[in-house]
CSV table of C-alpha atoms and ligand atoms in Angstrom, one decimal:
chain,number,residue,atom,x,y,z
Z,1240,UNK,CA,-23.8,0.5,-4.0
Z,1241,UNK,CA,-25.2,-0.4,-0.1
Z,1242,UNK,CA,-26.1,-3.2,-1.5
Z,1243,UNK,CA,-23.8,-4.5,-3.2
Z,1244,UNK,CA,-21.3,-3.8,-0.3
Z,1245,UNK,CA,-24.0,-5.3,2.0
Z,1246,UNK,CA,-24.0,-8.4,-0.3
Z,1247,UNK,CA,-20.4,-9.1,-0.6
Z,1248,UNK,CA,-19.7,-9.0,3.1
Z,1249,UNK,CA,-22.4,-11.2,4.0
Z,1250,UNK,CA,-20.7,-13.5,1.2
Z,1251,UNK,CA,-16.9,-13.7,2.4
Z,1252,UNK,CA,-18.3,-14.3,6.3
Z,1253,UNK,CA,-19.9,-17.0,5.6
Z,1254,UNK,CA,-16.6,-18.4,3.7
Z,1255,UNK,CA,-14.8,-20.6,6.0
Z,1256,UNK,CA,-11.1,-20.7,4.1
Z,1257,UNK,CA,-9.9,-17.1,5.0
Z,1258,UNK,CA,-6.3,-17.7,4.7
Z,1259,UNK,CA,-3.7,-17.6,7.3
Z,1260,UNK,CA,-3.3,-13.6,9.6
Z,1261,UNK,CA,1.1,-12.9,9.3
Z,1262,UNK,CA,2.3,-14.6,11.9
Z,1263,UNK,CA,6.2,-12.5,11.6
Z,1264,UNK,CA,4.7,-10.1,14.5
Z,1265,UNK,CA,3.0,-10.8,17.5
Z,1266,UNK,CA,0.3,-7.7,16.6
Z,1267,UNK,CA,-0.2,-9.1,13.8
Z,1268,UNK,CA,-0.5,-12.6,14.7
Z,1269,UNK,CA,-3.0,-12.1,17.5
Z,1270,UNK,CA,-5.3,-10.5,14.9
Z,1271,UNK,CA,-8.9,-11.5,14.7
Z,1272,UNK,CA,-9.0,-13.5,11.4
Z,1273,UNK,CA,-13.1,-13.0,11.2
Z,1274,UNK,CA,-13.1,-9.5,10.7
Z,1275,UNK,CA,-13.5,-7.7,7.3
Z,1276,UNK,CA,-14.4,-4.1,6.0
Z,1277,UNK,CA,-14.5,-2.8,2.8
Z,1278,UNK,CA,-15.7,1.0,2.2
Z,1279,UNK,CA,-15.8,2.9,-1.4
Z,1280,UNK,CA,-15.2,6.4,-2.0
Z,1281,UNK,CA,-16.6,7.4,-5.2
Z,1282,UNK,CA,-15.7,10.3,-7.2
Z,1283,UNK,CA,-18.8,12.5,-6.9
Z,1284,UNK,CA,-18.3,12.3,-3.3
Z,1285,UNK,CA,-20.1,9.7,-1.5
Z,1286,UNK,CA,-19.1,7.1,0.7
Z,1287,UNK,CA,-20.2,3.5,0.8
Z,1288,UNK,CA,-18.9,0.8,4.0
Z,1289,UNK,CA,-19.9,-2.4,5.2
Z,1290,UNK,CA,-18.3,-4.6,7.6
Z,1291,UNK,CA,-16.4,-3.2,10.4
Z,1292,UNK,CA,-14.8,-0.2,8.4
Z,1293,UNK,CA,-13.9,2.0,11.4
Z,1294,UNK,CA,-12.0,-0.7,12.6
Z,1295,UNK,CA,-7.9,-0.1,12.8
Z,1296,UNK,CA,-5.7,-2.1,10.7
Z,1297,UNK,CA,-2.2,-2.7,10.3
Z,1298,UNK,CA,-1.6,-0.5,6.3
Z,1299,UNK,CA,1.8,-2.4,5.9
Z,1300,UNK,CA,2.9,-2.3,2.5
Z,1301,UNK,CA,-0.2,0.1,1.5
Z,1302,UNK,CA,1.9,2.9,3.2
Z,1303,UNK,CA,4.6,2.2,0.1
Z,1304,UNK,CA,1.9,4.0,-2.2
Z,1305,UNK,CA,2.3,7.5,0.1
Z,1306,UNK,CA,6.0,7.4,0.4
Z,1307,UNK,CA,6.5,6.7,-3.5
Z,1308,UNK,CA,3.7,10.2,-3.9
Z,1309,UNK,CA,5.7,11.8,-1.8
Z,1310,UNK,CA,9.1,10.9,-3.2
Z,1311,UNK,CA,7.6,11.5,-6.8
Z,1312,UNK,CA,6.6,15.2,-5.2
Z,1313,UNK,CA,10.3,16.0,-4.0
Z,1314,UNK,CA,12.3,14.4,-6.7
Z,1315,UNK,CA,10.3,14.3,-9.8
Z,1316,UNK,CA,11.4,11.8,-12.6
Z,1317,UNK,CA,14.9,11.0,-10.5
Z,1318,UNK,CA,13.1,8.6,-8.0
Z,1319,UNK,CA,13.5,6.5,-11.8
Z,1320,UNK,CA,17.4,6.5,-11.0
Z,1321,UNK,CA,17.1,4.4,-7.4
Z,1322,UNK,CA,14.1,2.3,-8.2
Z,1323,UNK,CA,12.8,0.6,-11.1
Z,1324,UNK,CA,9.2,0.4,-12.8
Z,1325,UNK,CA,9.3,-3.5,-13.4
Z,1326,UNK,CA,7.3,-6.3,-11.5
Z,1327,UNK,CA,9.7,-8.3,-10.4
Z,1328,UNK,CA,7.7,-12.1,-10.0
Z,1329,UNK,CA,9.4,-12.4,-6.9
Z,1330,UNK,CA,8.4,-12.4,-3.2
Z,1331,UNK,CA,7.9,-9.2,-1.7
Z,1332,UNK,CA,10.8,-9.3,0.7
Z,1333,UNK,CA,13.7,-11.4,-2.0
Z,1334,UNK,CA,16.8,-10.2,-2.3
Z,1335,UNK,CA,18.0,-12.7,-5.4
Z,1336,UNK,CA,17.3,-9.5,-8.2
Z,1337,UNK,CA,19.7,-7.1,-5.9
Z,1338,UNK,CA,22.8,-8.6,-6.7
Z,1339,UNK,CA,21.9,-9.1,-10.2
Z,1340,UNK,CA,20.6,-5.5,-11.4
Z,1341,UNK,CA,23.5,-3.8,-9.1
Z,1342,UNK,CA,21.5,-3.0,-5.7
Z,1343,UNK,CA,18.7,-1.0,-8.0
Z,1344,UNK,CA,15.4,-2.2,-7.0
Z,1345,UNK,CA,13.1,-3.8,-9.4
Z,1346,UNK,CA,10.2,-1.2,-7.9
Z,1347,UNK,CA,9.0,0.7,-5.1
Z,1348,UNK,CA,6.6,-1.8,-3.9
Z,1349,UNK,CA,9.0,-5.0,-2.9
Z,1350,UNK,CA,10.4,-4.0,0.6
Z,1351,UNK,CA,13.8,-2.7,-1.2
Z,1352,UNK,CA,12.4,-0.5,-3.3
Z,1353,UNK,CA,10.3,1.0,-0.5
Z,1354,UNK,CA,13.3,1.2,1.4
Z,1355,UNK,CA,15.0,3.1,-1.1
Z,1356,UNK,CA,12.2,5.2,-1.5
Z,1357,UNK,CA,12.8,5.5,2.1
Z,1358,UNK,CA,16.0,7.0,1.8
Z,1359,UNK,CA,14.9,9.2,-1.1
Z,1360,UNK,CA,12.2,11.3,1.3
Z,1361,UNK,CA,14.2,11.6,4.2
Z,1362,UNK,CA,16.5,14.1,2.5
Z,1363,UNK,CA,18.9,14.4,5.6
Z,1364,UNK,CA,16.5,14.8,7.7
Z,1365,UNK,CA,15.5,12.7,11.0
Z,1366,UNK,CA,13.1,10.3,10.9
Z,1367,UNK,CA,11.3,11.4,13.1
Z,1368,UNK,CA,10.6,14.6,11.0
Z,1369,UNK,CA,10.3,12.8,7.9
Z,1370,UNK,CA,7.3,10.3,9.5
Z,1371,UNK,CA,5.8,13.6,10.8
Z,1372,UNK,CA,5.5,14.7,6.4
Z,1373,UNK,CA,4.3,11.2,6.1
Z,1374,UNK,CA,1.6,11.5,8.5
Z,1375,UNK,CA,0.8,15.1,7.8
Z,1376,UNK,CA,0.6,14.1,4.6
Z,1377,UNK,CA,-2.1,10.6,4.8
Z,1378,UNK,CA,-3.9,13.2,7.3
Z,1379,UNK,CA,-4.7,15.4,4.6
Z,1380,UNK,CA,-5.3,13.0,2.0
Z,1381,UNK,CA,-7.7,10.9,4.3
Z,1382,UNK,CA,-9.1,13.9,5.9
Z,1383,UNK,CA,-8.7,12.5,9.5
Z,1384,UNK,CA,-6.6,14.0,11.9
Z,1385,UNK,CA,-6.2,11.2,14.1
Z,1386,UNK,CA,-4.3,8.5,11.9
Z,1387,UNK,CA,-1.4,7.3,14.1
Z,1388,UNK,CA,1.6,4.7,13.7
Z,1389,UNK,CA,1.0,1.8,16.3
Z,1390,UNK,CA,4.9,2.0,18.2
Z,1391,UNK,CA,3.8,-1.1,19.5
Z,1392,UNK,CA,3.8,-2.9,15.4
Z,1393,UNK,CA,7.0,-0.4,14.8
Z,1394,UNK,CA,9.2,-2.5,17.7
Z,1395,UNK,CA,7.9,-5.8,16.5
Z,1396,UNK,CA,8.9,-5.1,12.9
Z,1397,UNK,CA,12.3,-3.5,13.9
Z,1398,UNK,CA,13.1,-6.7,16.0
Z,1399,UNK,CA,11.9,-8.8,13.9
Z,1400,UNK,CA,13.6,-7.2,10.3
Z,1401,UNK,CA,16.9,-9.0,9.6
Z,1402,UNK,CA,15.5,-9.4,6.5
Z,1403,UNK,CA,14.6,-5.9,5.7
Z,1404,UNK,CA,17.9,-4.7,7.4
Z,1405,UNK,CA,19.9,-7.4,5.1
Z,1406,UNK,CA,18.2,-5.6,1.6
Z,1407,UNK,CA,19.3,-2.0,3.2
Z,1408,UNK,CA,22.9,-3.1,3.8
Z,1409,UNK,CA,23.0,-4.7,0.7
Z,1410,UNK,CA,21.8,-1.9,-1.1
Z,1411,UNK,CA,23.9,0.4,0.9
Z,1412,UNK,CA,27.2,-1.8,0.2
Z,1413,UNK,CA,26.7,-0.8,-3.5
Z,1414,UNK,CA,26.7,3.0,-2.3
Z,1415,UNK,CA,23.3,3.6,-3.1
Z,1416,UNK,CA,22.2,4.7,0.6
Z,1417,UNK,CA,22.1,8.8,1.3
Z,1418,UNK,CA,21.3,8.7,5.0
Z,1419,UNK,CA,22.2,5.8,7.7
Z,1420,UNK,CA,21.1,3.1,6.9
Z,1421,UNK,CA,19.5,2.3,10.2
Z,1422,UNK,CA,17.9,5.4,10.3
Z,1423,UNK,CA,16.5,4.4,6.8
Z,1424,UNK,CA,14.8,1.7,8.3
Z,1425,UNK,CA,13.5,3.3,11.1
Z,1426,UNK,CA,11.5,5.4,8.7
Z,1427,UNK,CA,10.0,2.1,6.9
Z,1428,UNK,CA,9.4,0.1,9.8
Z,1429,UNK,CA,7.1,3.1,11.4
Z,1430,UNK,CA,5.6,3.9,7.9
Z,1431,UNK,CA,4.2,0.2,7.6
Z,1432,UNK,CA,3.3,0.8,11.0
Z,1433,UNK,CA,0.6,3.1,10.0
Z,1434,UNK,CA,-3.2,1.9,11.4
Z,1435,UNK,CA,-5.9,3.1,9.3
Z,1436,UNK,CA,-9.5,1.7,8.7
Z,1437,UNK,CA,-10.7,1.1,5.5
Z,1438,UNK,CA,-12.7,4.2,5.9
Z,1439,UNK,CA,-9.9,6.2,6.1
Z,1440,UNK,CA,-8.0,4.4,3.2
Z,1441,UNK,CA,-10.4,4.6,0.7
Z,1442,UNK,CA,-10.5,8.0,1.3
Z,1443,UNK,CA,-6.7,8.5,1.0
Z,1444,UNK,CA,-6.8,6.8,-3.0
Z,1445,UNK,CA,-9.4,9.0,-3.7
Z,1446,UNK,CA,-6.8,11.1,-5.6
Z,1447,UNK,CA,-5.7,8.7,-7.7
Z,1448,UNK,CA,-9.2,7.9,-8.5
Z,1449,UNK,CA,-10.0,11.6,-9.5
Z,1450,UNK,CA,-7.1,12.5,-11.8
Z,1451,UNK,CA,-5.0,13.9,-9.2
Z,1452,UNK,CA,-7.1,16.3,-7.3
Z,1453,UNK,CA,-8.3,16.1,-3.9
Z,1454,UNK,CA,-12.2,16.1,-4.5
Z,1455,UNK,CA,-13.2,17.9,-1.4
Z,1456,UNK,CA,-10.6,20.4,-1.6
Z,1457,UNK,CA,-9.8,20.6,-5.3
Z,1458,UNK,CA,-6.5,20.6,-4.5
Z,1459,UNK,CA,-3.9,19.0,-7.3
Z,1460,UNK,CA,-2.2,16.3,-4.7
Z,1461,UNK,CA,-0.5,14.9,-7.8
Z,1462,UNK,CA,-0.7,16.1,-11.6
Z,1463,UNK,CA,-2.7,13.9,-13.5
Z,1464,UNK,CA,0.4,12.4,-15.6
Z,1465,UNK,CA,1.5,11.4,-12.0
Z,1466,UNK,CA,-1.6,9.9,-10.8
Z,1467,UNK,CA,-1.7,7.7,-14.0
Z,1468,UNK,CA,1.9,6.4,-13.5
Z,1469,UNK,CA,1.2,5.3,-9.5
Z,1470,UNK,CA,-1.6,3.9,-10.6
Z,1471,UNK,CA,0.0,1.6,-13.4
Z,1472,UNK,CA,2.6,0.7,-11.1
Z,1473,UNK,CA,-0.6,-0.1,-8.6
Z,1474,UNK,CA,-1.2,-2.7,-11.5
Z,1475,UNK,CA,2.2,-4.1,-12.6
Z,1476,UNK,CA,3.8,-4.6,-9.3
Z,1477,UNK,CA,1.3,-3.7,-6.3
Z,1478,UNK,CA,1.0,-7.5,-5.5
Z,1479,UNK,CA,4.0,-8.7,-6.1
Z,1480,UNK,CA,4.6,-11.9,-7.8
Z,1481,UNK,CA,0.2,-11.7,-7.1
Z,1482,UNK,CA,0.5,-9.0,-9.3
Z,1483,UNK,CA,-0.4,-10.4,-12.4
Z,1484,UNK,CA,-3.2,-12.9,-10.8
Z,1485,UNK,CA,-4.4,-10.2,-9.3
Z,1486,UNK,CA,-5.2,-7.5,-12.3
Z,1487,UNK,CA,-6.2,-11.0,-14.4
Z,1488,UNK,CA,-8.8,-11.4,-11.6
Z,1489,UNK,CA,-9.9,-8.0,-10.5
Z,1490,UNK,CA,-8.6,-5.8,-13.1
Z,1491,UNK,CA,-7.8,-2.9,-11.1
Z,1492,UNK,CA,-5.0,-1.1,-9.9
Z,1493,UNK,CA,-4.1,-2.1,-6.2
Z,1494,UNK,CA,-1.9,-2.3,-3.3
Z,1495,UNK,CA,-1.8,-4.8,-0.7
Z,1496,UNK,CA,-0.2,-4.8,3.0
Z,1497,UNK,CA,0.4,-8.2,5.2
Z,1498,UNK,CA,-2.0,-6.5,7.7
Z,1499,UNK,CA,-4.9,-8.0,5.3
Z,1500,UNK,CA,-5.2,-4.5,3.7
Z,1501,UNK,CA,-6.2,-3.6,0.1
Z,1502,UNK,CA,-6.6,-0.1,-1.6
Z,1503,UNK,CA,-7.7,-0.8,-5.5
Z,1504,UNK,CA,-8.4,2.3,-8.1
Z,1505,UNK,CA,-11.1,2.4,-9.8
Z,1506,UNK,CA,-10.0,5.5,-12.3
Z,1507,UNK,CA,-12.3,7.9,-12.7
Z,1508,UNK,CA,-15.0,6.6,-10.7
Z,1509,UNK,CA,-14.1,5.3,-6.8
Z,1510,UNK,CA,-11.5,4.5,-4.6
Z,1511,UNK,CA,-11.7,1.3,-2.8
Z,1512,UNK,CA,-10.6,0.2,0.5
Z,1513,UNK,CA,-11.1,-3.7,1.7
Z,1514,UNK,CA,-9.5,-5.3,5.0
Z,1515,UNK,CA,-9.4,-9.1,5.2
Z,1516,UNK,CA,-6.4,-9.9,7.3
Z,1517,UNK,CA,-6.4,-13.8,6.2
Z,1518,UNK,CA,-3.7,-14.1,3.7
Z,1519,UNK,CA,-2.9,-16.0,0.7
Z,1520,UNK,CA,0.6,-17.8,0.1
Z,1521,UNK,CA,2.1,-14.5,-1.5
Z,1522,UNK,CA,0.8,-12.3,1.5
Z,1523,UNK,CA,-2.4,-10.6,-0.1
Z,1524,UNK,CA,-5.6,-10.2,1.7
Z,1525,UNK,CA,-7.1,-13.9,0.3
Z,1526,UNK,CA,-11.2,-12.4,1.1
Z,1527,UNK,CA,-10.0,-8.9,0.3
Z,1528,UNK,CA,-9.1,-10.1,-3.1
Z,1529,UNK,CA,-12.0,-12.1,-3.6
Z,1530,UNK,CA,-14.4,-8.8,-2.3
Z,1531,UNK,CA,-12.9,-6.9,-4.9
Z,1532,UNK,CA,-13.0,-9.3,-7.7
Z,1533,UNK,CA,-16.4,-9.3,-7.2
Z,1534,UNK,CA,-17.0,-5.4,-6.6
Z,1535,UNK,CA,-15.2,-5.1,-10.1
Z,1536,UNK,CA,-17.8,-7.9,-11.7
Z,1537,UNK,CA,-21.1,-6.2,-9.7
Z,1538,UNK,CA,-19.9,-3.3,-10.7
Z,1539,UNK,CA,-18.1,-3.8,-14.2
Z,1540,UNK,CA,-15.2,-1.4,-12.7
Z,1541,UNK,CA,-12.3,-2.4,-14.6
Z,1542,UNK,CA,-9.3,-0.2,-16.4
Z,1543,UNK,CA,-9.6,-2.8,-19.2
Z,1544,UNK,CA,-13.3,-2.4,-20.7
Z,1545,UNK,CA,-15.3,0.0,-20.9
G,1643,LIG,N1,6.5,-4.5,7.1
G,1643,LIG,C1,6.4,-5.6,6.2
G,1643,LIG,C2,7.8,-6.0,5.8
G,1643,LIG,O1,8.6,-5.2,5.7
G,1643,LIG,C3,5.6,-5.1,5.0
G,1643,LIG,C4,5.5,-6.2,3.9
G,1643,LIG,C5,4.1,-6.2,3.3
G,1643,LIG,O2,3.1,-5.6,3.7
G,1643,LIG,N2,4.0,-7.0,2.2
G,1643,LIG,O3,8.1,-7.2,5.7
């Protein structure tokens, strides 16, 4: 597994097309486009890295696959009634589908949908309180103590989300919205403010890699009904209107952040982390992608053959 890791990083630095870092944020903006890390957590607990996979990223939209556990964990089956479970083909931030399908989110991956689930955790509670479960939470799951929001991404995306704001109000104008909506937002903009290495996030998917369970605690984060469900949705709608490219290509469940982060499943065997923060048109990690695709070949990882 060295190996191969060793191998594909020495293959995307030497590729000279590495997409284009977000440029909505200064943070993200001023990020070194020549960096990349990708680390694998395997089931049987051992861990793999090459690159620079202590290194602090942006997680951006990754966060969206904590907040959905953790609304799953406190509402069960009735998270179904605010969000949907269908890829929508549409950018991740569109708010076209809203009006249509009544202010109910196609999933909880596209920014509404996370923003609903959003609303969902809070419970009535402040968000400061409820980013505290979210951290406590990717703490325990990552086993690192130390994983912090960056306030510094948190302003930038608040100032700079009238697009985010517009899909809350919207939402909110159909009476969707249980707590203020800027409150709501509050709560996403600091959960995609998250920095993690990829270290640290392929150590957070381990769960859904292993059924469910923690591996070093043995501790049931998630049933293993629950894990398979995040894990289609991963697959269906993690990339957006990628989504489908992106599960042709690397045939794993996944969930990308425009921070240049990717955390793919490999069910029953790894969890994988990659950081490339280069984009492609859509807002996925272009050399992240293009690590795992080949991962999942070198490796023959892939939830559709055996
Ligand atoms: N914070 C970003 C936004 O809300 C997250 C989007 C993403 O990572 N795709 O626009």
């Amino acid at each position: 597994m060295q190996d191969i890791l060793n191998e594909i990083a020495k293959e995307m630095m030497a590729i000279k097309d590495k997409g284009k870092v977000a440029s909505y944020i200064p943070s993200l903006a001023n990020v070194d486009i020549n960096q990349f890390a990708i680390s694998v957590s395997l089931c049987n607990g051992e861990h793999y890295h090459a690159g620079c996979a202590n290194t602090l990223f942006s997680i951006q939209s990754i966060s969206k696959v904590f907040t959905l556990t953790l609304a799953l964990g406190k509402l069960g089956e009735n998270v179904w009634h605010r969000v949907g479970r269908e890829p929508s083909g549409d950018p991740f931030n569109s708010i076209v589908q809203l009006e249509h399908e009544h202010g109910k989110p196609r999933n909880p991956f596209i920014n509404a949908g996370a923003i609903a689930v959003a609303d969902l955790i809070m419970q009535g509670h402040e968000p400061k309180e409820t980013l505290a479960e979210i951290l406590q939470f990717i703490h325990y799951i990552s086993n690192d103590d130390s994983i912090l929001i960056d306030e510094e991404v948190a302003k930038s995306e608040l100032a700079t989300g009238s697009r985010n704001a517009s899909l809350a109000h919207f939402m909110a104008s159909f009476g969707h919205f249980i707590n203020p909506v800027d409150k709501v937002l509050g709560t996403y903009f600091h959960h995609c403010s998250i920095a993690m290495s990829t270290k640290n996030l392929a150590n957070a998917g381990l769960f859904l890699a292993n059924n469910g369970i923690h591996p070093s605690s043995g501790y049931p984060v998630v049933s293993s009904e629950r894990a398979k469900r995040i894990n289609a949705l991963m697959l269906t709608c993690g990339h957006y209107d990628g989504s489908g490219e992106f599960a042709f290509r690397v045939g794993l469940p996944g969930k990308s952040g425009v921070g240049g982060g990717i955390l793919a499943i490999a069910p029953g065997k790894a969890s994988i982390a990659v950081w490339s923060p280069g984009l492609d048109i859509i807002g996925n990690s272009k050399l992240g992608t293009k690590a795992l695709e080949l991962l999942a070949e070198k490796t023959s990882w892939s939830v559709f053959a055996k």
